[in-house]
Short mmCIF file of C-alpha atoms in Angstrom, two decimals:
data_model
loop_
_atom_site.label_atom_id
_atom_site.label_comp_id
_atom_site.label_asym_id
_atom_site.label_seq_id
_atom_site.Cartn_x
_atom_site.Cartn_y
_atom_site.Cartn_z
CA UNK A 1 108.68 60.33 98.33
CA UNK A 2 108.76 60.25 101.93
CA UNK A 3 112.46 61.26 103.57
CA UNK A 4 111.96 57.93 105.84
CA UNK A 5 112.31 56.17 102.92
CA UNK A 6 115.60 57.39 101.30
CA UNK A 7 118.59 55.15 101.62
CA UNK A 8 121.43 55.91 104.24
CA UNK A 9 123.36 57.57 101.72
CA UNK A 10 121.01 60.53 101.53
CA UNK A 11 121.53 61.69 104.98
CA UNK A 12 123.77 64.65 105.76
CA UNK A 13 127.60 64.42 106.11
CA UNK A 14 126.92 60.70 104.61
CA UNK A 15 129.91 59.27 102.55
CA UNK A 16 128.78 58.71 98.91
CA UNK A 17 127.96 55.04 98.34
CA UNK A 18 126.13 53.14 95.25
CA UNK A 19 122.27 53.98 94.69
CA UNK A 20 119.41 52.27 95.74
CA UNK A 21 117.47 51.25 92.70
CA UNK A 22 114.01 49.43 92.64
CA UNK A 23 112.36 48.40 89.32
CA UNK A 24 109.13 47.05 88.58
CA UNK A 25 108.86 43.10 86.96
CA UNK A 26 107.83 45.07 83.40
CA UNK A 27 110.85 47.48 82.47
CA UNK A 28 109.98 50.49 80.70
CA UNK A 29 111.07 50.81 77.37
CA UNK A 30 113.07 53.87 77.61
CA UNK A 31 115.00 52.86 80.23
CA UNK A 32 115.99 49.80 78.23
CA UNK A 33 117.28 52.47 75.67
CA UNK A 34 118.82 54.75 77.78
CA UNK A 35 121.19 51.67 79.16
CA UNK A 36 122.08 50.65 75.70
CA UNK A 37 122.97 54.08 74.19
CA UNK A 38 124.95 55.07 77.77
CA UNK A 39 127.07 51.89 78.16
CA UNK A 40 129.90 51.32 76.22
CA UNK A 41 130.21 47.86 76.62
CA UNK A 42 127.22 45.70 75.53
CA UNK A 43 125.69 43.74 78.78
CA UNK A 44 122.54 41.72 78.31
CA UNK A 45 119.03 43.44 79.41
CA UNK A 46 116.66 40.58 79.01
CA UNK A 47 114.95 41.10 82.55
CA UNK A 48 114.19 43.55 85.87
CA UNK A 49 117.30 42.14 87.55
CA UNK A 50 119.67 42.65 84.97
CA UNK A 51 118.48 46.22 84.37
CA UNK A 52 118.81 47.01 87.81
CA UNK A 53 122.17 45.59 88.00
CA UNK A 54 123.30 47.44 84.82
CA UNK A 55 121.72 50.75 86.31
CA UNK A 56 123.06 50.50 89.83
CA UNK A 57 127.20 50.05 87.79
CA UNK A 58 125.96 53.06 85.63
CA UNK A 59 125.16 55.29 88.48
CA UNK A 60 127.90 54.65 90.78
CA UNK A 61 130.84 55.36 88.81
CA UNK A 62 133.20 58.27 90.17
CA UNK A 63 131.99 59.83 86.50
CA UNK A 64 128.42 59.80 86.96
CA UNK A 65 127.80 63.58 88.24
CA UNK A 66 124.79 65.25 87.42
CA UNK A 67 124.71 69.04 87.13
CA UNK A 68 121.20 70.26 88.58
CA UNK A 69 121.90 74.16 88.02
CA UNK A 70 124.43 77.21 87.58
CA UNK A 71 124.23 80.19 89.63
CA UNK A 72 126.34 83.45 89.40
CA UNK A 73 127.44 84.71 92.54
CA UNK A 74 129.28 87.62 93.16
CA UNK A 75 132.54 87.20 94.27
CA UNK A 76 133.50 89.39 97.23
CA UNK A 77 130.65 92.02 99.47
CA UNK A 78 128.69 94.28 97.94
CA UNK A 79 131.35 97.46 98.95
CA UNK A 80 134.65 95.44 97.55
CA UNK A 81 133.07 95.09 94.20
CA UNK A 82 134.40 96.61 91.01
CA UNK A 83 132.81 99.88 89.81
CA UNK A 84 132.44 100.25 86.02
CA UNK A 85 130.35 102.27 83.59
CA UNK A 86 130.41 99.10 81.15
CA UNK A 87 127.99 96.59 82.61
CA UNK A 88 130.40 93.29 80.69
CA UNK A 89 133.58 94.44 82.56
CA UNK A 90 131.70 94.03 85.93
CA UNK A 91 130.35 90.55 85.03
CA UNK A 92 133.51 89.45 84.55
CA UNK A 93 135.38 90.44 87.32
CA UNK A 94 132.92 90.43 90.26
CA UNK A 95 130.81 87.22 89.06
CA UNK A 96 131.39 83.81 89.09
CA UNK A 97 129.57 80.68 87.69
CA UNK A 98 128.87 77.62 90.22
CA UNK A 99 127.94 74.43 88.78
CA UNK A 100 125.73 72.81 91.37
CA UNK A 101 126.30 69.41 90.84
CA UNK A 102 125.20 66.07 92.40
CA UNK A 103 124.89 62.34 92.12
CA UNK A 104 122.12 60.00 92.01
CA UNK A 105 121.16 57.91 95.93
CA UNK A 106 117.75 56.70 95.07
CA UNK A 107 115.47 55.43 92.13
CA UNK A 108 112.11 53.90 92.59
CA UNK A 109 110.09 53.09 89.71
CA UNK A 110 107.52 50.92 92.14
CA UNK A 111 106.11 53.52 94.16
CA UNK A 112 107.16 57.20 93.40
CA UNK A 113 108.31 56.87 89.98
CA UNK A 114 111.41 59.48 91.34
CA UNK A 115 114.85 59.72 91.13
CA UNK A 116 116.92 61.63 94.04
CA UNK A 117 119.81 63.63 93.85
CA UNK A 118 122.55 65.16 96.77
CA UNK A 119 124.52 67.40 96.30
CA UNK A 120 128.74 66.67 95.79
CA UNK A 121 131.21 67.31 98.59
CA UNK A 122 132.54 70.03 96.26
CA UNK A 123 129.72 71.74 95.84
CA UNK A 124 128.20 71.80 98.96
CA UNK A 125 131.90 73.31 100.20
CA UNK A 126 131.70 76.25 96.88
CA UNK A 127 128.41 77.03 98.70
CA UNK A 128 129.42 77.29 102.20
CA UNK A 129 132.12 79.23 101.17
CA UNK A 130 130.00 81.96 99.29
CA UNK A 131 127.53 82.30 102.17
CA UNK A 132 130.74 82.51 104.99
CA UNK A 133 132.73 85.27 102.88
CA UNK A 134 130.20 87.19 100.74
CA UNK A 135 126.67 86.56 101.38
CA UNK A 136 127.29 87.15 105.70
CA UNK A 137 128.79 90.05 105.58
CA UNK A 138 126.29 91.53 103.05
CA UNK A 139 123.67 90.71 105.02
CA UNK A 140 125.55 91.87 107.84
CA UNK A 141 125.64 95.42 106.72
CA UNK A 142 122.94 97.03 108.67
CA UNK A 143 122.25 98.44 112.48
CA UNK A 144 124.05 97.02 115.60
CA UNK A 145 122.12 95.25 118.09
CA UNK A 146 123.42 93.37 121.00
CA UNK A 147 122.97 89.55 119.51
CA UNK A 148 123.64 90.29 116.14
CA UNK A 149 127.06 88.08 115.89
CA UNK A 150 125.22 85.10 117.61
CA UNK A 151 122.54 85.24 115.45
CA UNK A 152 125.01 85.31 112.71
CA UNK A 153 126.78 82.23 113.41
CA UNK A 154 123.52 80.64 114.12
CA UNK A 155 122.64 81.37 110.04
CA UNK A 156 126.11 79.78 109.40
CA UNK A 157 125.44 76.78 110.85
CA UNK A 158 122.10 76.20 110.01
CA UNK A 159 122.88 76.88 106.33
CA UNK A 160 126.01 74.30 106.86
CA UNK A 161 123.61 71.52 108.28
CA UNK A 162 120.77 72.87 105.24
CA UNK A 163 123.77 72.55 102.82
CA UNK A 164 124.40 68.77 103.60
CA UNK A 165 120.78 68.14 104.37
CA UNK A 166 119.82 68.72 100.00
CA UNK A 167 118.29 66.09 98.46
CA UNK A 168 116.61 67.06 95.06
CA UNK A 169 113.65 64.39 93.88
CA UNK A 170 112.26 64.64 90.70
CA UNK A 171 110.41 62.59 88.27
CA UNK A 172 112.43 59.53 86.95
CA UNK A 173 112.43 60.53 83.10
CA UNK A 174 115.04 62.61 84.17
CA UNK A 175 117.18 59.83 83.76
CA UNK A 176 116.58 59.88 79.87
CA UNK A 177 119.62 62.16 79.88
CA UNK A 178 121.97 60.60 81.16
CA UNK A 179 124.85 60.12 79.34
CA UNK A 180 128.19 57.92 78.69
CA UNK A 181 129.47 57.31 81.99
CA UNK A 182 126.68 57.91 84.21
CA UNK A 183 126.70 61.33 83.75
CA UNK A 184 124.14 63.99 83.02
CA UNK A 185 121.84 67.49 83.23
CA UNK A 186 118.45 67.82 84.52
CA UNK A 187 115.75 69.11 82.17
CA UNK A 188 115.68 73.07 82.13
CA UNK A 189 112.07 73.11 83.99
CA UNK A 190 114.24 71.12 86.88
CA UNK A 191 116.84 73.21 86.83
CA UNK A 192 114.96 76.30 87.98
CA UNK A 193 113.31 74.37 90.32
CA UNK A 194 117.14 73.52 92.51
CA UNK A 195 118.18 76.92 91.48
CA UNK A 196 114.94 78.22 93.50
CA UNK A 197 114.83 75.43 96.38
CA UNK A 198 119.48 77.09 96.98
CA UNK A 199 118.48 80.16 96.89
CA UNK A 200 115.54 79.82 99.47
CA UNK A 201 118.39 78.45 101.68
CA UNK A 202 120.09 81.85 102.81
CA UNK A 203 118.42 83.03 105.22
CA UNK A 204 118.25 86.81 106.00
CA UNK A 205 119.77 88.31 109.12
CA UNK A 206 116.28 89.77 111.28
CA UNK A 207 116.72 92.41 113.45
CA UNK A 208 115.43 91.55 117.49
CA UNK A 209 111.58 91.99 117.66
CA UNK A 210 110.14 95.35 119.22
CA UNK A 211 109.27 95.27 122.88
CA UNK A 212 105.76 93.88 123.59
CA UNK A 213 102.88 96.63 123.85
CA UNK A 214 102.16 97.45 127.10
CA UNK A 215 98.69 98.59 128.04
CA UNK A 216 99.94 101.32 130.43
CA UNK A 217 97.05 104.17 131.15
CA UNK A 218 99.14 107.83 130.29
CA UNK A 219 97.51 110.75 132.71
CA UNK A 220 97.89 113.64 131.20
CA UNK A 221 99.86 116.62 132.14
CA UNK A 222 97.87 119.89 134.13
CA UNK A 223 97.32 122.69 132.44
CA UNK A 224 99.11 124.63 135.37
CA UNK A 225 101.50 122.99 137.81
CA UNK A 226 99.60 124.34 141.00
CA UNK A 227 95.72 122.79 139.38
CA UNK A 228 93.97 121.63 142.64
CA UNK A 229 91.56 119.43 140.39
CA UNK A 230 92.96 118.92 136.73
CA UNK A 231 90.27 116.59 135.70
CA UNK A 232 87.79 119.23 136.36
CA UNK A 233 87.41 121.22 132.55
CA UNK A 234 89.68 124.57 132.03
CA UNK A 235 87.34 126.56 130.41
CA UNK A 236 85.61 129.46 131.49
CA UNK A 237 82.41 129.32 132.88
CA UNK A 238 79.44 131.17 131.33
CA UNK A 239 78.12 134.50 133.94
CA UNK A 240 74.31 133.78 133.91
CA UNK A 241 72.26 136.92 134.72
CA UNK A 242 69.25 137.13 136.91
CA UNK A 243 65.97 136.85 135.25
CA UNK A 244 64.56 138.51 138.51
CA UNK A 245 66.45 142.00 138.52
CA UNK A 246 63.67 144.82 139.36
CA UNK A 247 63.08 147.15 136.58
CA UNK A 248 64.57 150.74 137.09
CA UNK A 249 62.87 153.64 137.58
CA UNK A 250 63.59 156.25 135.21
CA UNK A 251 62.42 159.37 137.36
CA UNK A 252 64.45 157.82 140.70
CA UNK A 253 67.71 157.81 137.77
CA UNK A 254 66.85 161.62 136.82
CA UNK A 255 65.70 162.61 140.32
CA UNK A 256 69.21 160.58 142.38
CA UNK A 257 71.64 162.98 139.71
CA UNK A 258 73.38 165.37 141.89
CA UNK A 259 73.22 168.96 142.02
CA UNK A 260 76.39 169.75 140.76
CA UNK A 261 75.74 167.83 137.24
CA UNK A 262 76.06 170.51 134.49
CA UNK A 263 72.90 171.36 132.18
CA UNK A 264 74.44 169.66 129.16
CA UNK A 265 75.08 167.01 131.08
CA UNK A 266 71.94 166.38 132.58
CA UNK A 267 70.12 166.91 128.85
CA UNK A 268 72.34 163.79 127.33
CA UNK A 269 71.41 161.42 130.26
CA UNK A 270 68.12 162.30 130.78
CA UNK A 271 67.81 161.88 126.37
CA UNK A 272 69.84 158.37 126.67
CA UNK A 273 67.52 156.75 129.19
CA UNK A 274 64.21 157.92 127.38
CA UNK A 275 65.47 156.80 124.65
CA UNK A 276 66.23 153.36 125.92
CA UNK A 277 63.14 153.16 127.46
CA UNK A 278 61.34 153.42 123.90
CA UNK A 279 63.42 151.53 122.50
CA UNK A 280 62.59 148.51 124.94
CA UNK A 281 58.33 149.37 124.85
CA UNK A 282 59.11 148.94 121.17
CA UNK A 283 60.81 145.85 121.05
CA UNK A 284 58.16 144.21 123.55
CA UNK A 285 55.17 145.27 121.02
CA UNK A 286 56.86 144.04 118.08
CA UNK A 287 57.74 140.34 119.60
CA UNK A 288 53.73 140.54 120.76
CA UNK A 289 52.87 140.75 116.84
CA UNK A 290 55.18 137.92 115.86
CA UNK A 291 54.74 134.48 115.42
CA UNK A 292 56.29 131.99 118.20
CA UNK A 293 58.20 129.71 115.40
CA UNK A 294 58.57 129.95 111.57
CA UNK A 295 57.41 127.07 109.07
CA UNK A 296 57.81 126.54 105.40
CA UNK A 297 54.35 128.49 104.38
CA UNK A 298 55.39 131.26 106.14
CA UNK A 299 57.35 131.95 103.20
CA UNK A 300 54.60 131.95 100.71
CA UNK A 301 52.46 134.38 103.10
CA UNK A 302 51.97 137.58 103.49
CA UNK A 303 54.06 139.48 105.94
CA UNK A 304 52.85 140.28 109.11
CA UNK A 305 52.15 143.99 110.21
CA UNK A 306 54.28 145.36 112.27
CA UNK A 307 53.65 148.50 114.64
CA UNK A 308 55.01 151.88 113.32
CA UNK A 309 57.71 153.17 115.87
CA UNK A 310 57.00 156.67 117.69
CA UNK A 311 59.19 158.95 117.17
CA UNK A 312 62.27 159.88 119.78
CA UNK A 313 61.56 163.57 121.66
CA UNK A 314 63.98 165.63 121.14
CA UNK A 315 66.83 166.16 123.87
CA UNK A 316 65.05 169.98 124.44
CA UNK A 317 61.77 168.17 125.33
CA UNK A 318 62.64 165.95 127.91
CA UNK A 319 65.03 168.44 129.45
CA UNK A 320 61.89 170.58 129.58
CA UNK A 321 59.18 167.67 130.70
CA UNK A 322 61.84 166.84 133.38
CA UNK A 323 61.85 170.20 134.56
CA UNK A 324 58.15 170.31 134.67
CA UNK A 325 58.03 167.58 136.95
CA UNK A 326 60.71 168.47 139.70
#
């Protein structure tokens, strides 16, 4: 059922008045019932009009409250509440029971096939009292922000104007319990259904929204405060030697020692260098034998011969063969 189409009544802060009803030519046969088992004094129900009639007197009697729901509220903010090891003591003295109740604006059994409900003065007042004094300040209870208040009494209101805004629709066979006097409960399935619909009308309290992203480029810092070029890389470059350096003579090394070098200590250098200078004739035949890369059959082959190393002269030798050629 379209809002558009609810009576006056049903808008907020409107003053209860008698209900709308609209009946088909046919009536249904358990509304006939229902009309004969809630009214105490017999009226005739022979056709639509007199049905309607009958209904309309029903529902607008000051008696004719319907109870949609309970809920069980706490009664005061989360930090004035009892304390108690026994759970049954703090039912009973921090919880209370509302009965959400409400009276019938609108039945159409032409179009819909629903029955509206809105919610009592009283009511709406036991809930706008909960949400002021309990359910605001809980909410309430987190980090300061400069708006928070404003936002707070915004909730307030909004849930005031929510509040008187409730209509409940269902389908019309909830009108099979009604009782004497117009009254009457909603079937359990509908009664979850309101408690759900009150519920989603408290509203949390959201914190102000971060600051947008901002696509802002950070530099970062020099690695030393007096960097000429930063961007250029810190690390250490690499020395590169010269593939070009002459070789050196060994004789001009022996022959450039001066005079005042000690025997021993021409005997150790003179043995060093020779022996470096194998060492590196050595090395060059052995890379000459090799192979310039290695493959997988290599490793099911034969090794490759390598060429025996001569054997190092003696320190006494080249001290002597040194001699011999100064």
């Amino acid at each position: 059922m379209s809002t558009l189409l609810l009576p006056a009544s049903a808008a907020p802060f409107a003053p209860r008045s008698s209900p709308v009803v609209v009946l088909n030519s046919k009536v249904e046969p358990w509304l006939t019932a229902t009309l004969k088992r809630t009214n105490r004094v017999k009226r005739p129900l022979n056709s639509a009009p007199q049905h309607m009639r009958c209904l309309t007197d029903t529902l607008s009697a000051a008696t004719a409250l319907w109870t949609l729901t309970s809920l069980m509220l706490p009664k005061a903010p989360d930090t004035e509440l009892r304390k108690s090891s026994n759970p049954l003591v703090e039912a009973l003295f921090n919880y209370r029971v509302i009965h959400v109740e409400a009276y019938v604006v609108h039945v159409d059994l032409v179009l819909q096939n629903e029955v509206a409900f809105k919610l009592t003065p009283e009511s709406i007042e036991a809930l706008i009292d909960y949400h002021k004094d309990v359910y605001s300040v809980d909410t309430a209870n987190t980090w300061e922000w400069s708006e928070k208040e404003t936002q707070l009494k915004r909730l307030q209101v909004e849930f005031v104007q929510a509040a008187n805004k409730f209509v409940y629709r269902t389908n019309a066979l909830a009108l099979e319990g009604m009782e004497e006097g117009g009254a009457g409960e909603v079937p359990c399935g509908c009664s979850e259904e309101v408690k759900e619909a009150i519920m989603g009308l408290f509203l949390p309290l959201l914190p102000p929204p971060p600051p947008p992203w901002t696509d802002k480029v950070i530099q970062p810092d020099p690695f030393l405060p007096n960097s000429p070029n930063p961007v250029e890389p810190r690390w250490a470059q690499p020395t590169v030697l010269s593939p070009n350096l002459a070789p050196v003579d060994q004789r001009k090394m022996v022959a450039s020692t001066p005079d005042t070098t000690s025997a021993s200590d021409l005997e150790a250098s003179i043995w060093f260098s020779s022996t470096l200078y194998d060492l590196e004739q050595t090395n060059l035949q052995v890379l000459s034998y090799g192979r310039p890369y290695c493959t997988m059959d290599s490793y099911d082959s034969a090794p490759m011969p390598v060429a025996p190393m001569s054997p190092l002269p003696m320190p006494r030798l080249l001290a002597q063969r040194s001699a011999t050629v100064q």
